Amino acid sequence: MKNSRRDFLTKAGATAALSAMPLINYGSEYVNAIDTTSKLSAPKDLKITDVKCGYIRGGHSLFVKIYSNQDIVGHGEGVDATPGTYHLVKIFGDRLKGKSPLNVNRLFEDLRRRGFFEGAQAGMYIAVLTAIETALWDLAGKALGLPVYQLLGGKFRDKIRVYMDTALYQNRLPTPADFAASAKEAVDMGFTAVKFDLDQANDPNKYDHYNWTASPAEVQRMYDQMAAAREAVGPNIDLCADMHGKYDTTSGERVAKVLEPLNMMWLEEPIPAENVEAYKKITESTSTPICAGENHYLAHGFRPLLEAGAVDAIMPDLQKAGGLGEGQRIANLANLYYVPFAPHMVASYLGAMASCHVCASVPNFMILEWQIYFHKDPKFKEIVSYDGPMVENGFITLSEKPGIGVEINEEGMRKYADKNVPFFK
Ligand code: MG
């Protein structure tokens, strides 16, 4: 059992006061003991002292640090539904001060229930709660000397398979040759799965910006792009395509049907996410697997989709949907319906590794999203601190360090900080 620093210093001080002479021989052991003795007091004495935050990407990436009375700091990230939430972070911080960060699920539930009339069902409230909850897991893991996946019940796997999101947005009017080149580039980098975007409200093949019916030329364009990607990488690479919820039900059915010969991993959100019956109609009409859920919140949000058999795969965003514990609960719920868990991920490497701990902890994990920006935008290396390579041959190696294993690099992040709100103050 390790002594607390205070106990140790008191005892060491008393020993020194009683007898100065033995310290000559005792000195090196005394120094060694200081180095090897835990600097922490007992876990029961761990208390939250402050919560601070910073924003980048126009407020769409929220980074949270939770401070404690033992100089252990927890790091967390929230995305998308976070602009304008600075004061919400501060309110949550006030509610957490003086509490033990080790009761992560209880603190999550306290904040969620207390926010019942403040919107604690979805959106900004849950996105901020997600960042806070993630930082609590990181803090708890560091305090107990365990990686977060261990706190979540252990791991099913050591490496997390990821797919490359190519970000070949349709507003750049990519050709089938661009799709082929981009798919080939990802495979050459070692990835075994690649995702493309097919939707575009300003597609020149569209007759009406607001109407969501895909014209025959638009459906053909989508097929030609995906067929070129399939041709480039062969039959054994997983391909998926995202329509960002921008089409109507019949168009969704048509696109899913036309893509059937390409043996897709999934077609993502052909229609907006609210109507479960419409999803069920598309899913039942096609052999192309249908995936949805990046804008769903909490396990409650996924229950109707799963109960109705409306999707073939779910993709909660673990920086938005409620956090790491809630992510695990969502995955376990999906597992009851034999539905795979394939999280959406548009975060920094902190969020990516946080997601990995959840992905490792559930049996039905399928694949996690990865972004081309990690390879092309230096910002994503500057804003975090971590050991080792980010990704190798299409897999992230799960961190074995206490906590998440990736931290916010406050100095690296500062130059990208949203200037409209205080930065970690
Ligand atoms: Mg998507």
Short mmCIF file of C-alpha atoms and ligand atoms in Angstrom, two decimals:
data_model
loop_
_atom_site.label_atom_id
_atom_site.label_comp_id
_atom_site.label_asym_id
_atom_site.label_seq_id
_atom_site.Cartn_x
_atom_site.Cartn_y
_atom_site.Cartn_z
CA MET A 1 0.00 0.00 0.00
CA LYS A 2 1.31 3.43 -0.89
CA ASN A 3 1.53 6.16 1.72
CA SER A 4 0.04 9.51 1.10
CA ARG A 5 2.60 12.22 0.55
CA ARG A 6 1.44 14.14 3.59
CA ASP A 7 1.75 11.09 5.84
CA PHE A 8 5.15 10.28 4.42
CA LEU A 9 6.55 13.78 4.81
CA THR A 10 5.27 13.98 8.38
CA LYS A 11 6.96 10.70 9.25
CA ALA A 12 10.16 11.57 7.37
CA GLY A 13 10.27 14.99 9.04
CA ALA A 14 9.87 13.42 12.46
CA THR A 15 12.67 10.94 11.72
CA ALA A 16 14.98 13.74 10.59
CA ALA A 17 14.22 15.83 13.66
CA LEU A 18 14.99 12.94 16.00
CA SER A 19 18.36 12.16 14.51
CA ALA A 20 20.38 14.21 12.04
CA MET A 21 23.30 11.76 11.78
CA PRO A 22 21.59 8.80 10.07
CA LEU A 23 20.43 11.12 7.30
CA ILE A 24 23.96 11.05 5.85
CA ASN A 25 23.49 7.38 5.02
CA TYR A 26 19.77 7.62 4.80
CA GLY A 27 19.80 10.52 2.33
CA SER A 28 19.75 8.70 -0.99
CA GLU A 29 16.99 6.39 0.15
CA TYR A 30 15.07 9.37 1.37
CA VAL A 31 15.33 10.99 -2.07
CA ASN A 32 14.45 7.71 -3.77
CA ALA A 33 11.47 7.29 -1.51
CA ILE A 34 10.19 10.73 -2.47
CA ASP A 35 10.58 9.80 -6.14
CA THR A 36 8.87 6.43 -5.81
CA THR A 37 6.15 7.33 -3.34
CA SER A 38 2.77 8.16 -4.81
CA LYS A 39 2.16 11.89 -4.82
CA LEU A 40 -1.53 11.19 -4.36
CA SER A 41 -3.52 11.06 -1.21
CA ALA A 42 -6.07 8.29 -0.81
CA PRO A 43 -8.66 8.09 -3.64
CA LYS A 44 -11.39 8.84 -1.12
CA ASP A 45 -9.86 12.28 -0.62
CA LEU A 46 -9.80 13.17 -4.32
CA LYS A 47 -11.99 16.18 -5.05
CA ILE A 48 -12.78 18.28 -8.11
CA THR A 49 -11.53 21.85 -7.67
CA ASP A 50 -12.22 23.52 -11.02
CA VAL A 51 -13.37 23.02 -14.62
CA LYS A 52 -11.87 25.09 -17.47
CA CYS A 53 -12.36 24.96 -21.20
CA GLY A 54 -11.18 26.14 -24.61
CA TYR A 55 -12.74 26.09 -28.06
CA ILE A 56 -11.38 25.76 -31.59
CA ARG A 57 -12.99 25.31 -35.04
CA GLY A 58 -15.45 28.16 -34.52
CA GLY A 59 -16.63 26.68 -31.26
CA HIS A 60 -17.42 23.28 -32.80
CA SER A 61 -14.66 21.60 -30.77
CA LEU A 62 -14.87 22.00 -27.00
CA PHE A 63 -11.92 20.92 -24.85
CA VAL A 64 -12.42 20.55 -21.11
CA LYS A 65 -9.97 20.16 -18.25
CA ILE A 66 -11.19 19.05 -14.83
CA TYR A 67 -8.78 19.93 -12.01
CA SER A 68 -8.45 18.17 -8.65
CA ASN A 69 -6.94 18.70 -5.21
CA GLN A 70 -4.19 16.19 -6.09
CA ASP A 71 -2.83 17.94 -9.19
CA ILE A 72 -4.39 15.29 -11.44
CA VAL A 73 -6.19 16.82 -14.40
CA GLY A 74 -8.81 15.09 -16.56
CA HIS A 75 -9.07 15.95 -20.27
CA GLY A 76 -12.21 15.64 -22.41
CA GLU A 77 -13.63 16.75 -25.76
CA GLY A 78 -17.08 17.53 -27.16
CA VAL A 79 -17.98 18.36 -30.77
CA ASP A 80 -20.59 19.85 -33.10
CA ALA A 81 -23.29 20.99 -30.66
CA THR A 82 -20.84 23.08 -28.64
CA PRO A 83 -20.68 26.68 -30.00
CA GLY A 84 -21.94 29.15 -27.40
CA THR A 85 -21.66 26.74 -24.47
CA TYR A 86 -18.91 28.44 -22.40
CA HIS A 87 -21.28 29.37 -19.57
CA LEU A 88 -22.81 25.89 -19.58
CA VAL A 89 -19.34 24.44 -18.95
CA LYS A 90 -18.91 26.89 -16.08
CA ILE A 91 -22.31 25.97 -14.60
CA PHE A 92 -21.42 22.27 -14.77
CA GLY A 93 -18.06 23.10 -13.16
CA ASP A 94 -19.79 24.80 -10.21
CA ARG A 95 -22.02 21.75 -9.78
CA LEU A 96 -18.99 19.43 -9.74
CA LYS A 97 -16.68 21.32 -7.37
CA GLY A 98 -15.97 19.41 -4.16
CA LYS A 99 -17.26 16.11 -5.61
CA SER A 100 -15.20 12.96 -6.08
CA PRO A 101 -14.47 12.45 -9.80
CA LEU A 102 -14.28 8.69 -9.26
CA ASN A 103 -18.07 8.29 -9.28
CA VAL A 104 -18.26 9.04 -13.00
CA ASN A 105 -21.64 7.47 -13.74
CA ARG A 106 -23.19 9.08 -10.68
CA LEU A 107 -21.91 12.57 -11.59
CA PHE A 108 -23.13 12.06 -15.17
CA GLU A 109 -26.57 11.08 -13.89
CA ASP A 110 -26.64 13.96 -11.36
CA LEU A 111 -25.91 16.51 -14.11
CA ARG A 112 -28.32 14.90 -16.55
CA ARG A 113 -31.23 14.71 -14.10
CA ARG A 114 -30.63 18.20 -12.77
CA GLY A 115 -30.80 19.48 -16.35
CA PHE A 116 -34.16 17.90 -17.10
CA PHE A 117 -35.79 21.32 -17.60
CA GLU A 118 -32.64 22.79 -19.15
CA GLY A 119 -32.66 20.54 -22.22
CA ALA A 120 -30.77 17.51 -20.89
CA GLN A 121 -32.19 15.22 -23.58
CA ALA A 122 -30.12 16.25 -26.61
CA GLY A 123 -28.11 19.02 -28.27
CA MET A 124 -25.77 21.43 -26.51
CA TYR A 125 -26.54 20.22 -23.02
CA ILE A 126 -25.59 16.64 -23.81
CA ALA A 127 -22.59 17.60 -25.96
CA VAL A 128 -21.12 19.59 -23.04
CA LEU A 129 -22.02 16.80 -20.62
CA THR A 130 -20.17 14.45 -22.97
CA ALA A 131 -16.94 16.49 -22.77
CA ILE A 132 -17.24 16.68 -18.98
CA GLU A 133 -17.99 12.98 -18.60
CA THR A 134 -15.01 12.07 -20.79
CA ALA A 135 -12.70 14.25 -18.68
CA LEU A 136 -14.03 12.54 -15.53
CA TRP A 137 -13.06 9.12 -16.93
CA ASP A 138 -9.61 10.46 -17.78
CA LEU A 139 -9.21 11.90 -14.28
CA ALA A 140 -10.44 8.70 -12.63
CA GLY A 141 -8.12 6.57 -14.74
CA LYS A 142 -5.12 8.73 -13.89
CA ALA A 143 -5.99 8.70 -10.17
CA LEU A 144 -6.33 4.91 -10.11
CA GLY A 145 -3.45 4.22 -12.52
CA LEU A 146 -5.68 2.46 -15.07
CA PRO A 147 -6.54 3.07 -18.72
CA VAL A 148 -10.17 4.06 -19.24
CA TYR A 149 -11.10 0.82 -21.04
CA GLN A 150 -10.19 -1.03 -17.85
CA LEU A 151 -12.63 1.13 -15.87
CA LEU A 152 -15.26 0.28 -18.50
CA GLY A 153 -14.85 -3.43 -17.74
CA GLY A 154 -11.83 -4.39 -19.83
CA LYS A 155 -11.14 -4.88 -23.50
CA PHE A 156 -12.21 -7.23 -26.27
CA ARG A 157 -9.39 -6.06 -28.56
CA ASP A 158 -6.05 -4.21 -28.52
CA LYS A 159 -6.38 -2.41 -31.85
CA ILE A 160 -9.32 -0.42 -33.14
CA ARG A 161 -10.10 -0.65 -36.84
CA VAL A 162 -10.83 2.70 -38.47
CA TYR A 163 -12.16 3.79 -41.85
CA MET A 164 -10.82 6.78 -43.74
CA ASP A 165 -13.27 9.62 -44.35
CA THR A 166 -11.92 11.07 -47.60
CA ALA A 167 -13.72 14.43 -47.25
CA LEU A 168 -14.09 14.70 -51.05
CA TYR A 169 -17.06 17.00 -50.64
CA GLN A 170 -19.50 17.14 -53.52
CA ASN A 171 -19.41 20.93 -53.59
CA ARG A 172 -15.96 20.50 -55.14
CA LEU A 173 -17.66 18.46 -57.88
CA PRO A 174 -15.35 15.43 -57.61
CA THR A 175 -15.33 13.12 -60.62
CA PRO A 176 -15.43 9.31 -60.55
CA ALA A 177 -11.66 9.48 -61.22
CA ASP A 178 -11.26 11.59 -58.05
CA PHE A 179 -13.19 8.93 -56.11
CA ALA A 180 -10.96 6.21 -57.53
CA ALA A 181 -7.75 8.13 -56.72
CA SER A 182 -8.90 8.96 -53.20
CA ALA A 183 -9.94 5.35 -52.47
CA LYS A 184 -6.62 4.13 -53.79
CA GLU A 185 -4.71 6.69 -51.69
CA ALA A 186 -6.45 5.50 -48.50
CA VAL A 187 -5.77 1.85 -49.29
CA ASP A 188 -2.12 2.65 -50.07
CA MET A 189 -1.95 4.26 -46.60
CA GLY A 190 -3.03 0.91 -45.14
CA PHE A 191 -6.73 1.52 -44.57
CA THR A 192 -9.14 -1.33 -45.30
CA ALA A 193 -12.28 0.81 -45.34
CA VAL A 194 -13.08 4.16 -46.97
CA LYS A 195 -16.03 6.58 -46.81
CA PHE A 196 -17.28 9.11 -49.36
CA ASP A 197 -19.92 11.83 -49.39
CA LEU A 198 -22.62 11.59 -52.06
CA ASP A 199 -25.00 14.43 -51.16
CA GLN A 200 -24.95 17.96 -52.46
CA ALA A 201 -27.84 20.39 -52.39
CA ASN A 202 -26.15 22.39 -55.18
CA ASP A 203 -25.57 19.42 -57.49
CA PRO A 204 -26.02 20.76 -61.05
CA ASN A 205 -28.15 17.65 -61.73
CA LYS A 206 -30.69 18.90 -59.19
CA TYR A 207 -33.80 20.80 -60.33
CA ASP A 208 -34.56 22.43 -57.00
CA HIS A 209 -32.30 23.38 -54.10
CA TYR A 210 -34.93 22.61 -51.45
CA ASN A 211 -36.64 19.58 -52.94
CA TRP A 212 -34.94 16.39 -51.74
CA THR A 213 -35.74 14.13 -54.66
CA ALA A 214 -32.60 12.82 -56.39
CA SER A 215 -32.90 13.27 -60.16
CA PRO A 216 -31.99 10.32 -62.43
CA ALA A 217 -28.72 12.09 -63.36
CA GLU A 218 -27.92 12.62 -59.69
CA VAL A 219 -28.49 8.94 -58.86
CA GLN A 220 -26.32 7.99 -61.85
CA ARG A 221 -23.58 10.38 -60.69
CA MET A 222 -23.61 8.75 -57.22
CA TYR A 223 -23.39 5.27 -58.75
CA ASP A 224 -20.58 6.25 -61.13
CA GLN A 225 -18.53 7.74 -58.28
CA MET A 226 -18.90 4.71 -56.01
CA ALA A 227 -18.40 2.24 -58.87
CA ALA A 228 -15.11 3.97 -59.71
CA ALA A 229 -14.00 3.66 -56.08
CA ARG A 230 -14.94 -0.04 -56.06
CA GLU A 231 -13.12 -0.62 -59.35
CA ALA A 232 -9.99 1.08 -57.95
CA VAL A 233 -9.71 -0.94 -54.74
CA GLY A 234 -11.20 -4.31 -55.67
CA PRO A 235 -13.83 -6.39 -53.88
CA ASN A 236 -12.21 -6.80 -50.46
CA ILE A 237 -12.05 -3.18 -49.26
CA ASP A 238 -15.04 -1.88 -47.32
CA LEU A 239 -16.74 1.14 -48.89
CA CYS A 240 -19.38 3.36 -47.34
CA ALA A 241 -21.19 6.46 -48.53
CA ASP A 242 -22.87 9.30 -46.65
CA MET A 243 -25.91 11.27 -47.88
CA HIS A 244 -26.02 13.51 -44.75
CA GLY A 245 -29.79 13.17 -44.38
CA LYS A 246 -30.45 15.38 -47.41
CA TYR A 247 -32.88 13.24 -49.47
CA ASP A 248 -36.45 11.95 -49.39
CA THR A 249 -37.46 8.39 -48.67
CA THR A 250 -37.95 7.28 -52.28
CA SER A 251 -34.58 8.74 -53.28
CA GLY A 252 -32.97 6.93 -50.37
CA GLU A 253 -34.51 3.66 -51.57
CA ARG A 254 -33.34 4.29 -55.13
CA VAL A 255 -29.75 5.07 -54.17
CA ALA A 256 -29.57 2.07 -51.81
CA LYS A 257 -30.93 -0.17 -54.61
CA VAL A 258 -28.57 1.12 -57.30
CA LEU A 259 -25.55 0.62 -55.00
CA GLU A 260 -26.45 -3.02 -54.23
CA PRO A 261 -24.02 -4.56 -56.78
CA LEU A 262 -21.13 -2.65 -55.14
CA ASN A 263 -21.46 -4.62 -51.87
CA MET A 264 -21.23 -1.54 -49.64
CA MET A 265 -20.32 -1.66 -45.94
CA TRP A 266 -23.18 0.83 -45.51
CA LEU A 267 -25.16 3.72 -46.92
CA GLU A 268 -25.27 6.44 -44.26
CA GLU A 269 -28.25 8.65 -43.42
CA PRO A 270 -29.97 8.79 -46.83
CA ILE A 271 -32.81 10.68 -45.11
CA PRO A 272 -33.00 12.94 -42.03
CA ALA A 273 -32.72 11.03 -38.80
CA GLU A 274 -36.00 11.83 -37.08
CA ASN A 275 -38.42 9.44 -38.80
CA VAL A 276 -37.88 5.86 -37.69
CA GLU A 277 -40.64 4.44 -39.92
CA ALA A 278 -39.09 6.00 -43.03
CA TYR A 279 -35.71 4.48 -42.12
CA LYS A 280 -37.34 1.11 -41.62
CA LYS A 281 -38.94 1.38 -45.08
CA ILE A 282 -35.57 1.99 -46.77
CA THR A 283 -33.74 -0.63 -44.71
CA GLU A 284 -36.33 -3.29 -45.53
CA SER A 285 -36.27 -2.42 -49.23
CA THR A 286 -32.60 -3.09 -49.92
CA SER A 287 -29.64 -5.39 -49.31
CA THR A 288 -27.40 -2.31 -48.94
CA PRO A 289 -26.88 -1.93 -45.16
CA ILE A 290 -28.28 1.35 -43.77
CA CYS A 291 -26.43 3.20 -41.01
CA ALA A 292 -27.60 6.22 -38.94
CA GLY A 293 -27.21 7.94 -35.60
CA GLU A 294 -24.54 10.66 -35.65
CA ASN A 295 -27.16 13.18 -34.51
CA HIS A 296 -28.86 10.97 -31.96
CA TYR A 297 -28.31 11.50 -28.25
CA LEU A 298 -28.19 9.17 -25.26
CA ALA A 299 -29.27 5.53 -25.23
CA HIS A 300 -32.85 6.82 -25.20
CA GLY A 301 -32.28 8.32 -28.65
CA PHE A 302 -31.16 5.01 -30.12
CA ARG A 303 -33.89 2.87 -28.57
CA PRO A 304 -36.65 3.61 -31.15
CA LEU A 305 -34.27 3.01 -34.11
CA LEU A 306 -33.18 -0.32 -32.67
CA GLU A 307 -36.60 -1.48 -31.50
CA ALA A 308 -38.06 -0.84 -34.94
CA GLY A 309 -35.23 -2.61 -36.75
CA ALA A 310 -34.83 0.63 -38.72
CA VAL A 311 -31.05 0.43 -39.27
CA ASP A 312 -28.40 -2.19 -39.94
CA ALA A 313 -25.64 -0.34 -38.04
CA ILE A 314 -25.56 2.56 -35.56
CA MET A 315 -23.04 5.37 -35.48
CA PRO A 316 -23.28 7.43 -32.28
CA ASP A 317 -20.79 10.28 -32.05
CA LEU A 318 -18.99 9.61 -28.76
CA GLN A 319 -18.00 13.29 -28.42
CA LYS A 320 -21.64 14.29 -28.56
CA ALA A 321 -24.08 11.48 -27.70
CA GLY A 322 -23.54 11.45 -23.92
CA GLY A 323 -19.97 10.33 -23.28
CA LEU A 324 -17.94 7.17 -22.90
CA GLY A 325 -20.16 5.39 -20.36
CA GLU A 326 -23.27 6.30 -22.36
CA GLY A 327 -21.49 5.18 -25.54
CA GLN A 328 -20.94 1.79 -23.95
CA ARG A 329 -24.60 1.64 -22.90
CA ILE A 330 -25.67 2.48 -26.48
CA ALA A 331 -23.38 -0.25 -27.88
CA ASN A 332 -24.71 -2.79 -25.41
CA LEU A 333 -28.29 -1.84 -26.28
CA ALA A 334 -27.52 -2.33 -30.00
CA ASN A 335 -25.93 -5.67 -29.22
CA LEU A 336 -29.30 -6.94 -27.96
CA TYR A 337 -30.57 -6.45 -31.54
CA TYR A 338 -27.39 -7.90 -33.13
CA VAL A 339 -26.66 -4.45 -34.59
CA PRO A 340 -22.99 -3.44 -34.98
CA PHE A 341 -21.56 -0.33 -33.35
CA ALA A 342 -19.64 1.95 -35.74
CA PRO A 343 -19.07 5.34 -34.05
CA HIS A 344 -18.98 8.62 -35.94
CA MET A 345 -15.81 10.61 -35.14
CA VAL A 346 -14.97 14.18 -36.16
CA ALA A 347 -12.85 15.08 -33.13
CA SER A 348 -9.16 15.58 -32.37
CA TYR A 349 -6.91 12.65 -31.47
CA LEU A 350 -8.07 13.08 -27.86
CA GLY A 351 -11.64 12.29 -28.93
CA ALA A 352 -10.42 9.53 -31.25
CA MET A 353 -8.55 7.75 -28.45
CA ALA A 354 -11.39 8.35 -25.98
CA SER A 355 -13.69 6.65 -28.52
CA CYS A 356 -11.20 3.78 -28.82
CA HIS A 357 -11.58 2.92 -25.12
CA VAL A 358 -15.34 2.45 -25.65
CA CYS A 359 -14.82 0.54 -28.92
CA ALA A 360 -12.43 -1.80 -27.13
CA SER A 361 -14.91 -2.46 -24.33
CA VAL A 362 -17.87 -3.86 -26.30
CA PRO A 363 -18.25 -7.05 -28.33
CA ASN A 364 -20.22 -5.58 -31.24
CA PHE A 365 -17.72 -2.87 -32.24
CA MET A 366 -17.40 -2.83 -36.02
CA ILE A 367 -15.29 0.16 -37.10
CA LEU A 368 -14.54 3.77 -36.01
CA GLU A 369 -14.36 6.83 -38.24
CA TRP A 370 -10.96 8.35 -39.02
CA GLN A 371 -10.32 11.64 -40.82
CA ILE A 372 -7.94 12.59 -43.61
CA TYR A 373 -7.27 15.86 -41.71
CA PHE A 374 -5.05 13.97 -39.25
CA HIS A 375 -2.65 13.46 -42.18
CA LYS A 376 -3.06 16.80 -43.97
CA ASP A 377 -3.68 19.50 -41.34
CA PRO A 378 -0.74 20.10 -38.92
CA LYS A 379 -3.13 21.62 -36.37
CA PHE A 380 -4.29 18.14 -35.40
CA LYS A 381 -0.79 17.21 -34.27
CA GLU A 382 -0.21 20.50 -32.44
CA ILE A 383 -3.32 20.58 -30.28
CA VAL A 384 -2.74 17.32 -28.39
CA SER A 385 0.08 15.41 -26.67
CA TYR A 386 0.43 11.65 -27.05
CA ASP A 387 3.04 8.92 -27.40
CA GLY A 388 3.50 6.81 -30.49
CA PRO A 389 1.95 6.91 -33.96
CA MET A 390 -1.68 8.03 -34.31
CA VAL A 391 -2.69 5.25 -36.67
CA GLU A 392 -0.95 2.34 -38.40
CA ASN A 393 -2.29 0.27 -41.30
CA GLY A 394 -5.85 1.31 -40.61
CA PHE A 395 -5.79 0.55 -36.88
CA ILE A 396 -5.35 2.68 -33.74
CA THR A 397 -3.44 0.90 -30.98
CA LEU A 398 -5.38 1.31 -27.76
CA SER A 399 -3.46 3.37 -25.19
CA GLU A 400 -2.34 1.51 -22.06
CA LYS A 401 -1.52 4.72 -20.16
CA PRO A 402 -3.65 5.71 -17.16
CA GLY A 403 -6.71 7.64 -18.31
CA ILE A 404 -7.35 8.18 -22.02
CA GLY A 405 -3.67 8.39 -22.98
CA VAL A 406 -3.96 11.59 -25.03
CA GLU A 407 -3.98 15.08 -23.53
CA ILE A 408 -4.81 18.59 -24.62
CA ASN A 409 -1.67 20.56 -25.52
CA GLU A 410 -2.86 23.93 -24.28
CA GLU A 411 0.07 25.88 -25.75
CA GLY A 412 -0.25 24.12 -29.11
CA MET A 413 -3.96 24.82 -29.17
CA ARG A 414 -3.77 28.47 -28.15
CA LYS A 415 -3.17 29.95 -31.61
CA TYR A 416 -6.27 28.17 -32.94
CA ALA A 417 -8.44 29.21 -30.00
CA ASP A 418 -11.86 30.79 -30.49
CA LYS A 419 -11.18 34.42 -29.52
CA ASN A 420 -14.76 35.13 -28.45
CA VAL A 421 -14.49 33.21 -25.20
CA PRO A 422 -11.83 32.81 -22.48
CA PHE A 423 -9.25 30.11 -23.18
CA PHE A 424 -8.72 27.79 -20.19
CA LYS A 425 -9.46 30.59 -17.72
MG MG B 1 -22.41 11.18 -41.60
#
